[in-house]
Amino acid sequence: MTIKVGDRVPDGTLTEFIAVETEGCALGPNAFPVADLVKGKKIAVFAVPGAFTPTCSAKHVPSYLENFDAIKAKGVDEIWCVATNDAFVMGAWAKDQKADGKIRFMADGSVKWTKALGLELDLSERGMGVRSQRYSMLLDDGVVKQLNVEAGGKYEVSDGATMLGQL
Protein backbone atom coordinates (compact mmCIF):
# COMPACT_ATOMS: atom_id res chain seq x y z
CA MET A 1 0.00 0.00 0.00
CA THR A 2 1.36 3.42 -0.95
CA ILE A 3 1.81 6.03 1.75
CA LYS A 4 -0.56 9.00 1.58
CA VAL A 5 -1.02 12.45 3.06
CA GLY A 6 -1.81 12.13 6.77
CA ASP A 7 0.16 8.90 7.22
CA ARG A 8 3.21 8.59 9.44
CA VAL A 9 6.32 7.50 7.54
CA PRO A 10 7.30 3.91 8.30
CA ASP A 11 10.15 2.99 10.56
CA GLY A 12 13.33 2.05 8.80
CA THR A 13 16.98 2.90 8.49
CA LEU A 14 18.68 5.20 6.01
CA THR A 15 22.43 5.59 5.66
CA GLU A 16 24.41 8.72 4.97
CA PHE A 17 28.05 9.13 4.05
CA ILE A 18 29.67 11.43 6.59
CA ALA A 19 32.69 13.21 5.09
CA VAL A 20 33.74 15.02 8.28
CA GLU A 21 33.74 13.12 11.55
CA THR A 22 31.77 14.71 14.39
CA GLU A 23 30.68 13.58 17.82
CA GLY A 24 28.24 10.72 17.28
CA CYS A 25 28.96 10.43 13.54
CA ALA A 26 31.99 8.52 12.33
CA LEU A 27 33.70 9.13 9.01
CA GLY A 28 32.03 7.04 6.30
CA PRO A 29 28.56 5.48 6.14
CA ASN A 30 26.39 6.01 9.20
CA ALA A 31 23.01 4.36 9.74
CA PHE A 32 20.16 6.44 11.13
CA PRO A 33 16.69 5.29 12.29
CA VAL A 34 14.12 7.29 10.32
CA ALA A 35 11.97 7.76 13.44
CA ASP A 36 14.87 9.57 15.14
CA LEU A 37 15.64 11.69 12.08
CA VAL A 38 12.10 13.02 11.61
CA LYS A 39 11.22 13.60 15.27
CA GLY A 40 10.21 17.23 15.78
CA LYS A 41 11.42 18.34 12.35
CA LYS A 42 9.92 19.60 9.12
CA ILE A 43 11.70 17.82 6.26
CA ALA A 44 11.36 18.20 2.50
CA VAL A 45 12.18 14.82 0.94
CA PHE A 46 12.69 14.10 -2.72
CA ALA A 47 13.49 10.69 -4.11
CA VAL A 48 15.09 9.72 -7.37
CA PRO A 49 15.51 6.41 -9.24
CA GLY A 50 19.28 6.64 -9.06
CA ALA A 51 22.33 8.73 -8.29
CA PHE A 52 24.22 10.21 -11.23
CA THR A 53 21.33 9.55 -13.64
CA PRO A 54 20.65 12.31 -16.22
CA THR A 55 17.39 13.88 -15.00
CA CYS A 56 18.32 13.44 -11.35
CA SER A 57 21.70 15.16 -11.77
CA ALA A 58 20.77 17.82 -14.32
CA LYS A 59 17.34 18.83 -12.99
CA HIS A 60 16.11 17.27 -9.75
CA VAL A 61 18.99 18.00 -7.36
CA PRO A 62 19.69 21.43 -8.90
CA SER A 63 16.02 22.41 -8.42
CA TYR A 64 16.39 21.94 -4.66
CA LEU A 65 19.75 23.70 -4.54
CA GLU A 66 18.28 26.68 -6.44
CA ASN A 67 15.35 26.87 -4.00
CA PHE A 68 17.34 25.97 -0.87
CA ASP A 69 17.25 29.37 0.85
CA ALA A 70 13.57 29.97 0.08
CA ILE A 71 12.57 26.48 1.28
CA LYS A 72 14.54 26.92 4.51
CA ALA A 73 12.97 30.38 4.98
CA LYS A 74 9.54 28.69 4.98
CA GLY A 75 10.48 26.71 8.10
CA VAL A 76 11.89 23.51 6.62
CA ASP A 77 14.63 22.14 8.87
CA GLU A 78 16.23 19.73 6.39
CA ILE A 79 16.10 18.69 2.74
CA TRP A 80 16.79 15.05 1.90
CA CYS A 81 17.52 13.35 -1.38
CA VAL A 82 16.74 9.63 -1.09
CA ALA A 83 17.88 7.03 -3.60
CA THR A 84 18.25 3.27 -3.63
CA ASN A 85 22.02 3.48 -3.95
CA ASP A 86 24.60 2.81 -1.25
CA ALA A 87 25.95 5.53 1.04
CA PHE A 88 29.32 5.66 -0.76
CA VAL A 89 27.64 6.46 -4.07
CA MET A 90 25.31 8.98 -2.44
CA GLY A 91 28.27 10.69 -0.75
CA ALA A 92 30.14 10.95 -4.05
CA TRP A 93 27.02 12.29 -5.76
CA ALA A 94 26.48 14.93 -3.05
CA LYS A 95 30.06 16.09 -3.57
CA ASP A 96 29.61 16.11 -7.37
CA GLN A 97 26.43 18.17 -7.03
CA LYS A 98 28.09 20.58 -4.57
CA ALA A 99 25.24 19.89 -2.14
CA ASP A 100 27.25 19.19 1.02
CA GLY A 101 25.83 21.13 3.95
CA LYS A 102 22.57 21.81 2.17
CA ILE A 103 20.91 18.55 1.10
CA ARG A 104 21.32 15.31 3.02
CA PHE A 105 21.88 12.47 0.55
CA MET A 106 20.23 9.50 2.24
CA ALA A 107 20.82 5.97 0.96
CA ASP A 108 18.24 3.21 0.94
CA GLY A 109 20.50 0.65 -0.71
CA SER A 110 18.39 -2.33 0.37
CA VAL A 111 15.18 -0.63 -0.89
CA LYS A 112 13.51 -1.58 2.42
CA TRP A 113 12.30 1.89 3.36
CA THR A 114 11.20 2.66 -0.19
CA LYS A 115 9.18 -0.58 -0.25
CA ALA A 116 7.66 0.25 3.14
CA LEU A 117 6.50 3.55 1.61
CA GLY A 118 5.01 1.61 -1.32
CA LEU A 119 7.02 3.74 -3.75
CA GLU A 120 9.36 1.19 -5.31
CA LEU A 121 9.80 0.91 -9.07
CA ASP A 122 10.97 -2.31 -10.73
CA LEU A 123 13.39 -1.42 -13.50
CA SER A 124 14.85 -4.92 -13.77
CA GLU A 125 13.94 -5.17 -17.44
CA ARG A 126 16.15 -2.13 -18.04
CA GLY A 127 19.03 -3.63 -16.04
CA MET A 128 18.61 -1.31 -13.06
CA GLY A 129 16.90 -3.57 -10.51
CA VAL A 130 14.37 -2.26 -8.02
CA ARG A 131 14.59 1.50 -7.54
CA SER A 132 12.49 4.30 -6.13
CA GLN A 133 9.78 6.13 -7.97
CA ARG A 134 10.51 9.82 -8.43
CA TYR A 135 8.56 11.76 -5.77
CA SER A 136 8.68 14.49 -3.19
CA MET A 137 7.00 14.75 0.18
CA LEU A 138 6.88 17.16 3.06
CA LEU A 139 7.15 15.60 6.50
CA ASP A 140 6.20 17.33 9.72
CA ASP A 141 7.26 15.35 12.79
CA GLY A 142 7.15 12.21 10.63
CA VAL A 143 3.66 12.82 9.21
CA VAL A 144 3.22 13.28 5.46
CA LYS A 145 1.78 16.75 4.76
CA GLN A 146 2.39 16.82 0.99
CA LEU A 147 3.07 13.98 -1.45
CA ASN A 148 3.90 14.40 -5.13
CA VAL A 149 4.50 11.16 -7.04
CA GLU A 150 5.62 11.45 -10.64
CA ALA A 151 3.96 9.45 -13.41
CA GLY A 152 6.33 6.96 -15.04
CA GLY A 153 9.21 8.66 -16.82
CA LYS A 154 7.99 12.15 -15.87
CA TYR A 155 9.55 15.05 -13.99
CA GLU A 156 6.72 17.52 -13.42
CA VAL A 157 5.60 17.64 -9.77
CA SER A 158 8.52 16.66 -7.51
CA ASP A 159 10.94 19.54 -8.15
CA GLY A 160 12.10 22.17 -5.68
CA ALA A 161 9.90 24.96 -7.05
CA THR A 162 6.77 22.80 -6.65
CA MET A 163 7.76 21.94 -3.06
CA LEU A 164 8.38 25.62 -2.31
CA GLY A 165 4.91 26.49 -3.64
CA GLN A 166 3.36 23.95 -1.27
CA LEU A 167 4.96 25.35 1.89
PDB file of C-alpha atoms in Angstrom:
ATOM      1  CA  MET A   1       0.000   0.000   0.000  1.00  0.00           C
ATOM      2  CA  THR A   2       1.358   3.422  -0.949  1.00  0.00           C
ATOM      3  CA  ILE A   3       1.813   6.034   1.746  1.00  0.00           C
ATOM      4  CA  LYS A   4      -0.555   8.995   1.580  1.00  0.00           C
ATOM      5  CA  VAL A   5      -1.016  12.451   3.060  1.00  0.00           C
ATOM      6  CA  GLY A   6      -1.806  12.132   6.768  1.00  0.00           C
ATOM      7  CA  ASP A   7       0.161   8.898   7.224  1.00  0.00           C
ATOM      8  CA  ARG A   8       3.214   8.593   9.438  1.00  0.00           C
ATOM      9  CA  VAL A   9       6.320   7.496   7.544  1.00  0.00           C
ATOM     10  CA  PRO A  10       7.302   3.907   8.301  1.00  0.00           C
ATOM     11  CA  ASP A  11      10.152   2.988  10.564  1.00  0.00           C
ATOM     12  CA  GLY A  12      13.333   2.051   8.804  1.00  0.00           C
ATOM     13  CA  THR A  13      16.978   2.899   8.491  1.00  0.00           C
ATOM     14  CA  LEU A  14      18.683   5.198   6.015  1.00  0.00           C
ATOM     15  CA  THR A  15      22.428   5.589   5.655  1.00  0.00           C
ATOM     16  CA  GLU A  16      24.407   8.721   4.971  1.00  0.00           C
ATOM     17  CA  PHE A  17      28.053   9.128   4.050  1.00  0.00           C
ATOM     18  CA  ILE A  18      29.672  11.427   6.592  1.00  0.00           C
ATOM     19  CA  ALA A  19      32.686  13.211   5.086  1.00  0.00           C
ATOM     20  CA  VAL A  20      33.740  15.018   8.283  1.00  0.00           C
ATOM     21  CA  GLU A  21      33.738  13.118  11.553  1.00  0.00           C
ATOM     22  CA  THR A  22      31.771  14.710  14.386  1.00  0.00           C
ATOM     23  CA  GLU A  23      30.685  13.584  17.824  1.00  0.00           C
ATOM     24  CA  GLY A  24      28.244  10.720  17.277  1.00  0.00           C
ATOM     25  CA  CYS A  25      28.958  10.434  13.538  1.00  0.00           C
ATOM     26  CA  ALA A  26      31.990   8.522  12.330  1.00  0.00           C
ATOM     27  CA  LEU A  27      33.701   9.133   9.011  1.00  0.00           C
ATOM     28  CA  GLY A  28      32.033   7.037   6.295  1.00  0.00           C
ATOM     29  CA  PRO A  29      28.565   5.478   6.136  1.00  0.00           C
ATOM     30  CA  ASN A  30      26.389   6.010   9.204  1.00  0.00           C
ATOM     31  CA  ALA A  31      23.005   4.357   9.743  1.00  0.00           C
ATOM     32  CA  PHE A  32      20.157   6.438  11.133  1.00  0.00           C
ATOM     33  CA  PRO A  33      16.694   5.292  12.291  1.00  0.00           C
ATOM     34  CA  VAL A  34      14.124   7.292  10.317  1.00  0.00           C
ATOM     35  CA  ALA A  35      11.975   7.755  13.440  1.00  0.00           C
ATOM     36  CA  ASP A  36      14.865   9.571  15.138  1.00  0.00           C
ATOM     37  CA  LEU A  37      15.643  11.690  12.076  1.00  0.00           C
ATOM     38  CA  VAL A  38      12.099  13.022  11.608  1.00  0.00           C
ATOM     39  CA  LYS A  39      11.223  13.602  15.268  1.00  0.00           C
ATOM     40  CA  GLY A  40      10.207  17.227  15.778  1.00  0.00           C
ATOM     41  CA  LYS A  41      11.421  18.340  12.354  1.00  0.00           C
ATOM     42  CA  LYS A  42       9.921  19.598   9.121  1.00  0.00           C
ATOM     43  CA  ILE A  43      11.704  17.822   6.257  1.00  0.00           C
ATOM     44  CA  ALA A  44      11.365  18.198   2.498  1.00  0.00           C
ATOM     45  CA  VAL A  45      12.178  14.822   0.945  1.00  0.00           C
ATOM     46  CA  PHE A  46      12.686  14.098  -2.717  1.00  0.00           C
ATOM     47  CA  ALA A  47      13.485  10.690  -4.112  1.00  0.00           C
ATOM     48  CA  VAL A  48      15.090   9.717  -7.373  1.00  0.00           C
ATOM     49  CA  PRO A  49      15.509   6.413  -9.242  1.00  0.00           C
ATOM     50  CA  GLY A  50      19.277   6.641  -9.057  1.00  0.00           C
ATOM     51  CA  ALA A  51      22.327   8.734  -8.295  1.00  0.00           C
ATOM     52  CA  PHE A  52      24.223  10.211 -11.231  1.00  0.00           C
ATOM     53  CA  THR A  53      21.326   9.553 -13.639  1.00  0.00           C
ATOM     54  CA  PRO A  54      20.647  12.310 -16.215  1.00  0.00           C
ATOM     55  CA  THR A  55      17.387  13.878 -15.001  1.00  0.00           C
ATOM     56  CA  CYS A  56      18.318  13.441 -11.347  1.00  0.00           C
ATOM     57  CA  SER A  57      21.699  15.159 -11.770  1.00  0.00           C
ATOM     58  CA  ALA A  58      20.766  17.816 -14.319  1.00  0.00           C
ATOM     59  CA  LYS A  59      17.341  18.834 -12.990  1.00  0.00           C
ATOM     60  CA  HIS A  60      16.108  17.273  -9.753  1.00  0.00           C
ATOM     61  CA  VAL A  61      18.989  17.996  -7.362  1.00  0.00           C
ATOM     62  CA  PRO A  62      19.687  21.432  -8.904  1.00  0.00           C
ATOM     63  CA  SER A  63      16.022  22.415  -8.421  1.00  0.00           C
ATOM     64  CA  TYR A  64      16.386  21.942  -4.660  1.00  0.00           C
ATOM     65  CA  LEU A  65      19.754  23.697  -4.542  1.00  0.00           C
ATOM     66  CA  GLU A  66      18.278  26.678  -6.439  1.00  0.00           C
ATOM     67  CA  ASN A  67      15.352  26.871  -4.001  1.00  0.00           C
ATOM     68  CA  PHE A  68      17.342  25.969  -0.874  1.00  0.00           C
ATOM     69  CA  ASP A  69      17.255  29.372   0.851  1.00  0.00           C
ATOM     70  CA  ALA A  70      13.569  29.969   0.081  1.00  0.00           C
ATOM     71  CA  ILE A  71      12.571  26.476   1.278  1.00  0.00           C
ATOM     72  CA  LYS A  72      14.536  26.916   4.510  1.00  0.00           C
ATOM     73  CA  ALA A  73      12.970  30.379   4.982  1.00  0.00           C
ATOM     74  CA  LYS A  74       9.540  28.688   4.984  1.00  0.00           C
ATOM     75  CA  GLY A  75      10.483  26.710   8.103  1.00  0.00           C
ATOM     76  CA  VAL A  76      11.892  23.515   6.617  1.00  0.00           C
ATOM     77  CA  ASP A  77      14.627  22.137   8.872  1.00  0.00           C
ATOM     78  CA  GLU A  78      16.230  19.730   6.387  1.00  0.00           C
ATOM     79  CA  ILE A  79      16.098  18.691   2.741  1.00  0.00           C
ATOM     80  CA  TRP A  80      16.790  15.048   1.896  1.00  0.00           C
ATOM     81  CA  CYS A  81      17.522  13.353  -1.384  1.00  0.00           C
ATOM     82  CA  VAL A  82      16.738   9.634  -1.091  1.00  0.00           C
ATOM     83  CA  ALA A  83      17.879   7.027  -3.602  1.00  0.00           C
ATOM     84  CA  THR A  84      18.255   3.275  -3.633  1.00  0.00           C
ATOM     85  CA  ASN A  85      22.017   3.483  -3.946  1.00  0.00           C
ATOM     86  CA  ASP A  86      24.603   2.814  -1.248  1.00  0.00           C
ATOM     87  CA  ALA A  87      25.947   5.530   1.043  1.00  0.00           C
ATOM     88  CA  PHE A  88      29.320   5.657  -0.758  1.00  0.00           C
ATOM     89  CA  VAL A  89      27.639   6.459  -4.073  1.00  0.00           C
ATOM     90  CA  MET A  90      25.308   8.975  -2.439  1.00  0.00           C
ATOM     91  CA  GLY A  91      28.267  10.687  -0.752  1.00  0.00           C
ATOM     92  CA  ALA A  92      30.145  10.949  -4.048  1.00  0.00           C
ATOM     93  CA  TRP A  93      27.023  12.289  -5.765  1.00  0.00           C
ATOM     94  CA  ALA A  94      26.478  14.929  -3.048  1.00  0.00           C
ATOM     95  CA  LYS A  95      30.056  16.094  -3.575  1.00  0.00           C
ATOM     96  CA  ASP A  96      29.614  16.108  -7.373  1.00  0.00           C
ATOM     97  CA  GLN A  97      26.430  18.166  -7.030  1.00  0.00           C
ATOM     98  CA  LYS A  98      28.085  20.583  -4.565  1.00  0.00           C
ATOM     99  CA  ALA A  99      25.244  19.891  -2.144  1.00  0.00           C
ATOM    100  CA  ASP A 100      27.252  19.189   1.020  1.00  0.00           C
ATOM    101  CA  GLY A 101      25.835  21.132   3.948  1.00  0.00           C
ATOM    102  CA  LYS A 102      22.570  21.808   2.169  1.00  0.00           C
ATOM    103  CA  ILE A 103      20.914  18.551   1.099  1.00  0.00           C
ATOM    104  CA  ARG A 104      21.317  15.308   3.016  1.00  0.00           C
ATOM    105  CA  PHE A 105      21.883  12.469   0.545  1.00  0.00           C
ATOM    106  CA  MET A 106      20.226   9.498   2.238  1.00  0.00           C
ATOM    107  CA  ALA A 107      20.822   5.973   0.956  1.00  0.00           C
ATOM    108  CA  ASP A 108      18.238   3.209   0.937  1.00  0.00           C
ATOM    109  CA  GLY A 109      20.495   0.650  -0.712  1.00  0.00           C
ATOM    110  CA  SER A 110      18.390  -2.326   0.370  1.00  0.00           C
ATOM    111  CA  VAL A 111      15.178  -0.633  -0.894  1.00  0.00           C
ATOM    112  CA  LYS A 112      13.512  -1.579   2.419  1.00  0.00           C
ATOM    113  CA  TRP A 113      12.299   1.888   3.363  1.00  0.00           C
ATOM    114  CA  THR A 114      11.201   2.661  -0.193  1.00  0.00           C
ATOM    115  CA  LYS A 115       9.183  -0.580  -0.254  1.00  0.00           C
ATOM    116  CA  ALA A 116       7.655   0.250   3.144  1.00  0.00           C
ATOM    117  CA  LEU A 117       6.503   3.552   1.610  1.00  0.00           C
ATOM    118  CA  GLY A 118       5.012   1.609  -1.320  1.00  0.00           C
ATOM    119  CA  LEU A 119       7.017   3.738  -3.754  1.00  0.00           C
ATOM    120  CA  GLU A 120       9.359   1.188  -5.314  1.00  0.00           C
ATOM    121  CA  LEU A 121       9.803   0.906  -9.072  1.00  0.00           C
ATOM    122  CA  ASP A 122      10.968  -2.306 -10.728  1.00  0.00           C
ATOM    123  CA  LEU A 123      13.390  -1.419 -13.502  1.00  0.00           C
ATOM    124  CA  SER A 124      14.853  -4.921 -13.767  1.00  0.00           C
ATOM    125  CA  GLU A 125      13.945  -5.171 -17.444  1.00  0.00           C
ATOM    126  CA  ARG A 126      16.149  -2.126 -18.043  1.00  0.00           C
ATOM    127  CA  GLY A 127      19.025  -3.627 -16.040  1.00  0.00           C
ATOM    128  CA  MET A 128      18.612  -1.308 -13.061  1.00  0.00           C
ATOM    129  CA  GLY A 129      16.904  -3.569 -10.506  1.00  0.00           C
ATOM    130  CA  VAL A 130      14.369  -2.263  -8.019  1.00  0.00           C
ATOM    131  CA  ARG A 131      14.588   1.495  -7.540  1.00  0.00           C
ATOM    132  CA  SER A 132      12.490   4.304  -6.125  1.00  0.00           C
ATOM    133  CA  GLN A 133       9.785   6.132  -7.971  1.00  0.00           C
ATOM    134  CA  ARG A 134      10.512   9.823  -8.426  1.00  0.00           C
ATOM    135  CA  TYR A 135       8.559  11.755  -5.768  1.00  0.00           C
ATOM    136  CA  SER A 136       8.679  14.494  -3.194  1.00  0.00           C
ATOM    137  CA  MET A 137       7.002  14.746   0.183  1.00  0.00           C
ATOM    138  CA  LEU A 138       6.882  17.159   3.057  1.00  0.00           C
ATOM    139  CA  LEU A 139       7.149  15.602   6.499  1.00  0.00           C
ATOM    140  CA  ASP A 140       6.197  17.334   9.721  1.00  0.00           C
ATOM    141  CA  ASP A 141       7.263  15.354  12.791  1.00  0.00           C
ATOM    142  CA  GLY A 142       7.149  12.212  10.633  1.00  0.00           C
ATOM    143  CA  VAL A 143       3.659  12.824   9.209  1.00  0.00           C
ATOM    144  CA  VAL A 144       3.218  13.282   5.461  1.00  0.00           C
ATOM    145  CA  LYS A 145       1.782  16.748   4.764  1.00  0.00           C
ATOM    146  CA  GLN A 146       2.394  16.816   0.986  1.00  0.00           C
ATOM    147  CA  LEU A 147       3.074  13.983  -1.453  1.00  0.00           C
ATOM    148  CA  ASN A 148       3.905  14.402  -5.132  1.00  0.00           C
ATOM    149  CA  VAL A 149       4.496  11.163  -7.040  1.00  0.00           C
ATOM    150  CA  GLU A 150       5.618  11.452 -10.640  1.00  0.00           C
ATOM    151  CA  ALA A 151       3.963   9.452 -13.411  1.00  0.00           C
ATOM    152  CA  GLY A 152       6.334   6.956 -15.037  1.00  0.00           C
ATOM    153  CA  GLY A 153       9.210   8.665 -16.818  1.00  0.00           C
ATOM    154  CA  LYS A 154       7.993  12.147 -15.870  1.00  0.00           C
ATOM    155  CA  TYR A 155       9.553  15.046 -13.987  1.00  0.00           C
ATOM    156  CA  GLU A 156       6.716  17.517 -13.418  1.00  0.00           C
ATOM    157  CA  VAL A 157       5.604  17.639  -9.772  1.00  0.00           C
ATOM    158  CA  SER A 158       8.521  16.663  -7.511  1.00  0.00           C
ATOM    159  CA  ASP A 159      10.939  19.539  -8.154  1.00  0.00           C
ATOM    160  CA  GLY A 160      12.102  22.170  -5.678  1.00  0.00           C
ATOM    161  CA  ALA A 161       9.896  24.958  -7.047  1.00  0.00           C
ATOM    162  CA  THR A 162       6.766  22.798  -6.645  1.00  0.00           C
ATOM    163  CA  MET A 163       7.761  21.942  -3.063  1.00  0.00           C
ATOM    164  CA  LEU A 164       8.384  25.619  -2.308  1.00  0.00           C
ATOM    165  CA  GLY A 165       4.911  26.487  -3.638  1.00  0.00           C
ATOM    166  CA  GLN A 166       3.361  23.950  -1.266  1.00  0.00           C
ATOM    167  CA  LEU A 167       4.955  25.347   1.888  1.00  0.00           C
TER     168      LEU A 167
END
